[in-house]
Short mmCIF file of N, CA, C and O and ligand atoms in Angstrom, two decimals:
data_model
loop_
_atom_site.label_atom_id
_atom_site.label_comp_id
_atom_site.label_asym_id
_atom_site.label_seq_id
_atom_site.Cartn_x
_atom_site.Cartn_y
_atom_site.Cartn_z
N UNK A 62 146.36 42.05 101.60
CA UNK A 62 146.73 40.84 102.31
C UNK A 62 147.08 41.14 103.75
O UNK A 62 146.70 40.43 104.65
N UNK A 63 147.76 42.25 104.00
CA UNK A 63 148.29 42.44 105.34
C UNK A 63 147.48 43.47 106.11
O UNK A 63 146.98 44.44 105.55
N UNK A 64 147.37 43.23 107.38
CA UNK A 64 146.74 44.17 108.28
C UNK A 64 147.64 45.40 108.44
O UNK A 64 148.83 45.32 108.16
N UNK A 65 147.08 46.53 108.89
CA UNK A 65 147.93 47.72 109.04
C UNK A 65 149.00 47.51 110.10
O UNK A 65 148.81 46.76 111.06
N UNK A 66 150.12 48.18 109.90
CA UNK A 66 151.22 48.05 110.85
C UNK A 66 150.84 48.65 112.20
O UNK A 66 150.19 49.68 112.26
N UNK A 67 151.27 47.99 113.24
CA UNK A 67 151.09 48.55 114.59
C UNK A 67 151.96 49.78 114.74
O UNK A 67 153.00 49.91 114.10
N UNK A 68 151.52 50.67 115.62
CA UNK A 68 152.28 51.90 115.83
C UNK A 68 153.13 51.81 117.10
O UNK A 68 152.74 51.18 118.07
N UNK A 69 154.27 52.47 117.05
CA UNK A 69 155.19 52.51 118.20
C UNK A 69 154.57 53.35 119.32
O UNK A 69 154.10 54.46 119.06
N UNK A 70 154.60 52.86 120.55
CA UNK A 70 154.04 53.63 121.67
C UNK A 70 154.88 54.85 122.04
O UNK A 70 154.41 55.73 122.74
N UNK A 71 156.11 54.91 121.54
CA UNK A 71 156.99 56.02 121.89
C UNK A 71 156.89 57.17 120.90
O UNK A 71 157.05 58.33 121.28
N UNK A 72 156.66 56.88 119.63
CA UNK A 72 156.66 57.95 118.61
C UNK A 72 155.40 57.93 117.75
O UNK A 72 155.23 58.81 116.91
N UNK A 73 154.53 56.94 117.92
CA UNK A 73 153.27 56.84 117.19
C UNK A 73 153.46 56.66 115.67
O UNK A 73 152.56 56.95 114.90
N UNK A 74 154.62 56.20 115.26
CA UNK A 74 154.85 55.90 113.84
C UNK A 74 154.64 54.40 113.60
O UNK A 74 154.83 53.60 114.51
N UNK A 75 154.26 54.04 112.36
CA UNK A 75 154.09 52.60 112.08
C UNK A 75 155.40 51.85 112.23
O UNK A 75 156.46 52.32 111.81
N UNK A 76 155.34 50.69 112.87
CA UNK A 76 156.53 49.86 113.03
C UNK A 76 156.68 48.93 111.82
O UNK A 76 155.76 48.76 111.03
N UNK A 77 157.86 48.35 111.69
CA UNK A 77 158.16 47.44 110.59
C UNK A 77 158.09 45.99 111.07
O UNK A 77 158.34 45.71 112.24
N UNK A 78 157.79 45.10 110.12
CA UNK A 78 157.92 43.67 110.42
C UNK A 78 159.40 43.30 110.24
O UNK A 78 159.92 43.40 109.13
N UNK A 79 160.02 42.90 111.33
CA UNK A 79 161.46 42.63 111.32
C UNK A 79 161.68 41.12 111.46
O UNK A 79 161.24 40.51 112.44
N UNK A 80 162.36 40.54 110.49
CA UNK A 80 162.53 39.08 110.44
C UNK A 80 163.57 38.65 111.48
O UNK A 80 164.69 39.17 111.51
N UNK A 81 163.17 37.72 112.33
CA UNK A 81 164.00 37.27 113.45
C UNK A 81 165.17 36.42 112.95
O UNK A 81 164.96 35.43 112.25
N UNK A 82 166.40 36.76 113.34
CA UNK A 82 167.53 35.89 113.01
C UNK A 82 167.45 34.58 113.80
O UNK A 82 166.90 34.55 114.90
N UNK A 83 168.04 33.54 113.25
CA UNK A 83 167.98 32.22 113.89
C UNK A 83 168.56 32.21 115.30
O UNK A 83 168.13 31.45 116.15
N UNK A 84 169.55 33.08 115.54
CA UNK A 84 170.24 33.01 116.83
C UNK A 84 169.44 33.64 117.98
O UNK A 84 169.82 33.49 119.13
N UNK A 85 168.37 34.32 117.67
CA UNK A 85 167.55 34.88 118.74
C UNK A 85 166.50 33.87 119.20
O UNK A 85 165.94 33.14 118.39
N UNK A 86 166.22 33.87 120.50
CA UNK A 86 165.36 32.81 121.08
C UNK A 86 163.86 33.12 120.95
O UNK A 86 163.15 33.12 121.94
N UNK A 87 163.39 33.38 119.73
CA UNK A 87 161.97 33.63 119.52
C UNK A 87 161.41 32.63 118.52
O UNK A 87 162.10 32.23 117.58
N UNK A 88 160.16 32.26 118.70
CA UNK A 88 159.52 31.29 117.81
C UNK A 88 158.90 31.95 116.58
O UNK A 88 158.65 31.29 115.59
N UNK A 89 158.62 33.25 116.67
CA UNK A 89 157.92 33.93 115.57
C UNK A 89 158.84 34.13 114.37
O UNK A 89 160.06 34.17 114.49
N UNK A 90 158.21 34.30 113.20
CA UNK A 90 158.98 34.62 112.01
C UNK A 90 159.47 36.07 112.04
O UNK A 90 160.54 36.40 111.56
N UNK A 91 158.65 36.95 112.62
CA UNK A 91 159.02 38.38 112.68
C UNK A 91 158.44 39.01 113.93
O UNK A 91 157.50 38.49 114.52
N UNK A 92 159.00 40.14 114.32
CA UNK A 92 158.48 40.98 115.40
C UNK A 92 158.29 42.39 114.87
O UNK A 92 158.94 42.79 113.90
N UNK A 93 157.43 43.16 115.53
CA UNK A 93 157.34 44.58 115.22
C UNK A 93 158.57 45.29 115.76
O UNK A 93 158.95 45.07 116.91
N UNK A 94 159.19 46.17 114.95
CA UNK A 94 160.29 47.00 115.42
C UNK A 94 160.11 48.40 114.87
O UNK A 94 159.77 48.58 113.69
N UNK A 95 160.33 49.40 115.73
CA UNK A 95 160.26 50.81 115.31
C UNK A 95 161.61 51.22 114.73
O UNK A 95 162.61 51.26 115.46
N UNK A 96 161.64 51.53 113.44
CA UNK A 96 162.88 51.97 112.79
C UNK A 96 162.88 53.47 112.51
O UNK A 96 163.62 53.95 111.67
N UNK A 97 162.05 54.21 113.24
CA UNK A 97 162.03 55.66 113.11
C UNK A 97 163.25 56.25 113.83
O UNK A 97 163.39 56.10 115.05
N UNK A 98 164.13 56.93 113.08
CA UNK A 98 165.34 57.48 113.68
C UNK A 98 165.06 58.67 114.59
O UNK A 98 165.94 59.12 115.31
N UNK A 99 163.85 59.20 114.56
CA UNK A 99 163.47 60.30 115.46
C UNK A 99 162.69 59.80 116.67
O UNK A 99 162.24 60.62 117.48
N UNK A 100 162.52 58.51 116.80
CA UNK A 100 161.77 57.94 117.93
C UNK A 100 162.49 58.30 119.24
O UNK A 100 163.69 58.06 119.37
N UNK A 101 161.79 58.89 120.21
CA UNK A 101 162.47 59.30 121.45
C UNK A 101 163.13 58.14 122.21
O UNK A 101 164.15 58.33 122.86
N UNK A 102 162.54 56.94 122.12
CA UNK A 102 163.13 55.78 122.77
C UNK A 102 164.52 55.49 122.21
O UNK A 102 165.49 55.27 122.94
N UNK A 103 164.61 55.52 120.87
CA UNK A 103 165.87 55.27 120.18
C UNK A 103 166.86 56.42 120.41
O UNK A 103 168.04 56.20 120.66
N UNK A 104 166.37 57.66 120.34
CA UNK A 104 167.24 58.83 120.52
C UNK A 104 167.85 58.83 121.91
O UNK A 104 169.06 59.03 122.08
N UNK A 105 167.03 58.58 122.94
CA UNK A 105 167.55 58.55 124.31
C UNK A 105 168.49 57.37 124.54
O UNK A 105 169.38 57.42 125.40
N UNK A 106 168.29 56.29 123.79
CA UNK A 106 169.10 55.10 123.96
C UNK A 106 170.58 55.34 123.72
O UNK A 106 171.44 54.72 124.37
N UNK A 107 170.92 56.24 122.78
CA UNK A 107 172.33 56.53 122.51
C UNK A 107 173.03 57.04 123.76
O UNK A 107 174.14 56.61 124.09
N UNK A 108 172.38 57.96 124.47
CA UNK A 108 172.97 58.55 125.68
C UNK A 108 173.07 57.48 126.77
O UNK A 108 174.09 57.35 127.45
N UNK A 109 172.02 56.70 126.92
CA UNK A 109 172.00 55.69 127.99
C UNK A 109 173.09 54.64 127.78
O UNK A 109 173.82 54.28 128.70
N UNK A 110 173.22 54.16 126.54
CA UNK A 110 174.22 53.13 126.25
C UNK A 110 175.63 53.68 126.42
O UNK A 110 176.52 52.97 126.90
N UNK A 111 175.82 54.95 126.05
CA UNK A 111 177.13 55.57 126.22
C UNK A 111 177.50 55.63 127.70
O UNK A 111 178.61 55.31 128.11
N UNK A 112 176.52 56.01 128.53
CA UNK A 112 176.77 56.11 129.97
C UNK A 112 176.99 54.73 130.60
O UNK A 112 177.82 54.57 131.50
N UNK A 113 176.25 53.74 130.15
CA UNK A 113 176.34 52.42 130.76
C UNK A 113 177.56 51.64 130.29
O UNK A 113 178.20 50.95 131.07
N UNK A 114 177.85 51.75 128.99
CA UNK A 114 178.86 50.86 128.40
C UNK A 114 180.01 51.61 127.74
O UNK A 114 180.98 51.00 127.31
N UNK A 115 179.88 52.95 127.63
CA UNK A 115 180.96 53.75 127.09
C UNK A 115 181.25 53.50 125.63
O UNK A 115 182.38 53.69 125.17
N UNK A 116 180.23 53.04 124.90
CA UNK A 116 180.44 52.85 123.47
C UNK A 116 179.17 53.22 122.73
O UNK A 116 178.08 53.14 123.29
N UNK A 117 179.31 53.65 121.46
CA UNK A 117 178.12 54.10 120.73
C UNK A 117 177.20 52.95 120.34
O UNK A 117 177.59 52.06 119.60
N UNK A 118 176.01 53.00 120.87
CA UNK A 118 174.97 52.02 120.54
C UNK A 118 173.65 52.59 121.03
O UNK A 118 173.61 53.55 121.80
N UNK A 119 172.57 52.01 120.57
CA UNK A 119 171.26 52.37 121.07
C UNK A 119 170.37 51.14 120.95
O UNK A 119 170.88 50.02 120.77
N UNK A 120 169.08 51.33 121.04
CA UNK A 120 168.15 50.21 120.89
C UNK A 120 166.85 50.75 120.33
O UNK A 120 166.53 51.92 120.48
N UNK A 121 166.13 49.85 119.68
CA UNK A 121 164.84 50.21 119.09
C UNK A 121 163.74 49.42 119.78
O UNK A 121 163.98 48.32 120.28
N UNK A 122 162.53 50.01 119.76
CA UNK A 122 161.39 49.35 120.40
C UNK A 122 160.98 48.12 119.58
O UNK A 122 160.74 48.22 118.39
N UNK A 123 160.92 46.96 120.23
CA UNK A 123 160.52 45.71 119.58
C UNK A 123 159.33 45.12 120.32
O UNK A 123 159.29 45.12 121.55
N UNK A 124 158.35 44.62 119.57
CA UNK A 124 157.17 44.02 120.18
C UNK A 124 156.87 42.68 119.54
O UNK A 124 156.83 42.56 118.31
N UNK A 125 156.65 41.68 120.37
CA UNK A 125 156.29 40.34 119.91
C UNK A 125 154.81 40.36 119.50
O UNK A 125 153.95 40.66 120.33
N UNK A 126 154.48 40.07 118.24
CA UNK A 126 153.08 40.15 117.79
C UNK A 126 152.20 39.06 118.37
O UNK A 126 150.98 39.18 118.35
N UNK A 127 152.78 38.00 118.89
CA UNK A 127 152.02 36.89 119.46
C UNK A 127 151.76 37.11 120.94
O UNK A 127 150.61 37.14 121.39
N UNK A 128 152.81 37.29 121.70
CA UNK A 128 152.69 37.41 123.15
C UNK A 128 152.42 38.85 123.58
O UNK A 128 152.04 39.08 124.72
N UNK A 129 152.65 39.81 122.68
CA UNK A 129 152.52 41.26 122.96
C UNK A 129 153.60 41.76 123.91
O UNK A 129 153.55 42.90 124.35
N UNK A 130 154.56 40.90 124.27
CA UNK A 130 155.67 41.36 125.09
C UNK A 130 156.56 42.26 124.24
O UNK A 130 156.63 42.11 123.03
N UNK A 131 157.26 43.18 124.92
CA UNK A 131 158.13 44.07 124.18
C UNK A 131 159.43 44.28 124.94
O UNK A 131 159.52 43.96 126.14
N UNK A 132 160.42 44.80 124.22
CA UNK A 132 161.71 45.03 124.85
C UNK A 132 162.63 45.71 123.86
O UNK A 132 162.25 45.99 122.73
N UNK A 133 163.87 46.00 124.29
CA UNK A 133 164.81 46.70 123.42
C UNK A 133 165.50 45.77 122.42
O UNK A 133 165.81 44.62 122.75
N UNK A 134 165.70 46.27 121.22
CA UNK A 134 166.51 45.59 120.22
C UNK A 134 167.76 46.45 120.02
O UNK A 134 167.68 47.55 119.48
N UNK A 135 168.90 45.94 120.48
CA UNK A 135 170.13 46.75 120.45
C UNK A 135 170.63 46.94 119.03
O UNK A 135 170.62 46.01 118.23
N UNK A 136 171.07 48.16 118.72
CA UNK A 136 171.65 48.49 117.42
C UNK A 136 172.91 49.32 117.62
O UNK A 136 173.05 50.01 118.62
N UNK A 137 173.83 49.26 116.68
CA UNK A 137 175.10 49.95 116.79
C UNK A 137 175.22 51.09 115.77
O UNK A 137 176.19 51.80 115.75
N UNK A 138 174.19 51.24 114.91
CA UNK A 138 174.17 52.36 113.97
C UNK A 138 172.74 52.53 113.49
O UNK A 138 171.87 51.68 113.73
N UNK A 139 172.49 53.65 112.79
CA UNK A 139 171.14 53.91 112.28
C UNK A 139 170.75 52.90 111.21
O UNK A 139 169.57 52.63 110.99
N UNK A 140 171.76 52.35 110.52
CA UNK A 140 171.48 51.39 109.44
C UNK A 140 171.38 49.95 109.93
O UNK A 140 170.85 49.09 109.23
N UNK A 141 171.88 49.70 111.12
CA UNK A 141 171.97 48.32 111.61
C UNK A 141 170.62 47.63 111.62
O UNK A 141 169.60 48.22 112.02
N UNK A 142 170.60 46.42 111.15
CA UNK A 142 169.45 45.48 111.19
C UNK A 142 168.34 45.84 110.21
O UNK A 142 167.35 45.12 110.11
N UNK A 143 168.49 46.92 109.46
CA UNK A 143 167.45 47.30 108.49
C UNK A 143 167.34 46.29 107.35
O UNK A 143 166.30 46.22 106.70
N UNK A 144 168.41 45.52 107.12
CA UNK A 144 168.36 44.54 106.02
C UNK A 144 167.39 43.42 106.32
O UNK A 144 167.07 42.62 105.43
N UNK A 145 166.90 43.32 107.55
CA UNK A 145 165.95 42.26 107.90
C UNK A 145 164.50 42.76 107.92
O UNK A 145 163.60 42.02 108.33
N UNK A 146 164.26 43.99 107.49
CA UNK A 146 162.88 44.50 107.43
C UNK A 146 162.14 43.81 106.28
O UNK A 146 162.64 43.76 105.16
N UNK A 147 160.97 43.28 106.58
CA UNK A 147 160.17 42.56 105.58
C UNK A 147 159.52 43.57 104.64
O UNK A 147 158.93 44.54 105.08
N UNK A 148 159.64 43.33 103.32
CA UNK A 148 159.06 44.26 102.34
C UNK A 148 157.86 43.64 101.68
O UNK A 148 157.84 42.44 101.48
ZN1 ZN B 389 159.19 54.64 117.84
#
């Protein structure tokens, strides 16, 4: 039924379909998100967020499957937001 998952441009691993919460301003049901804990984008994000905001957080690569726009999805732990991954 489903097409193959798109791959993350940062780590080349398949991304997950992540179900958008109602409070986010997107029209799609889901976006691609890289949940690879070894992804360099996510790994570097911990250091960047610490320097910018002085608290532990990072972000994961997110891509809109309709518009193809992408951006960071902020997370506060390795487990954060995984409950919204579509199975
Ligand atoms: Zn990645």
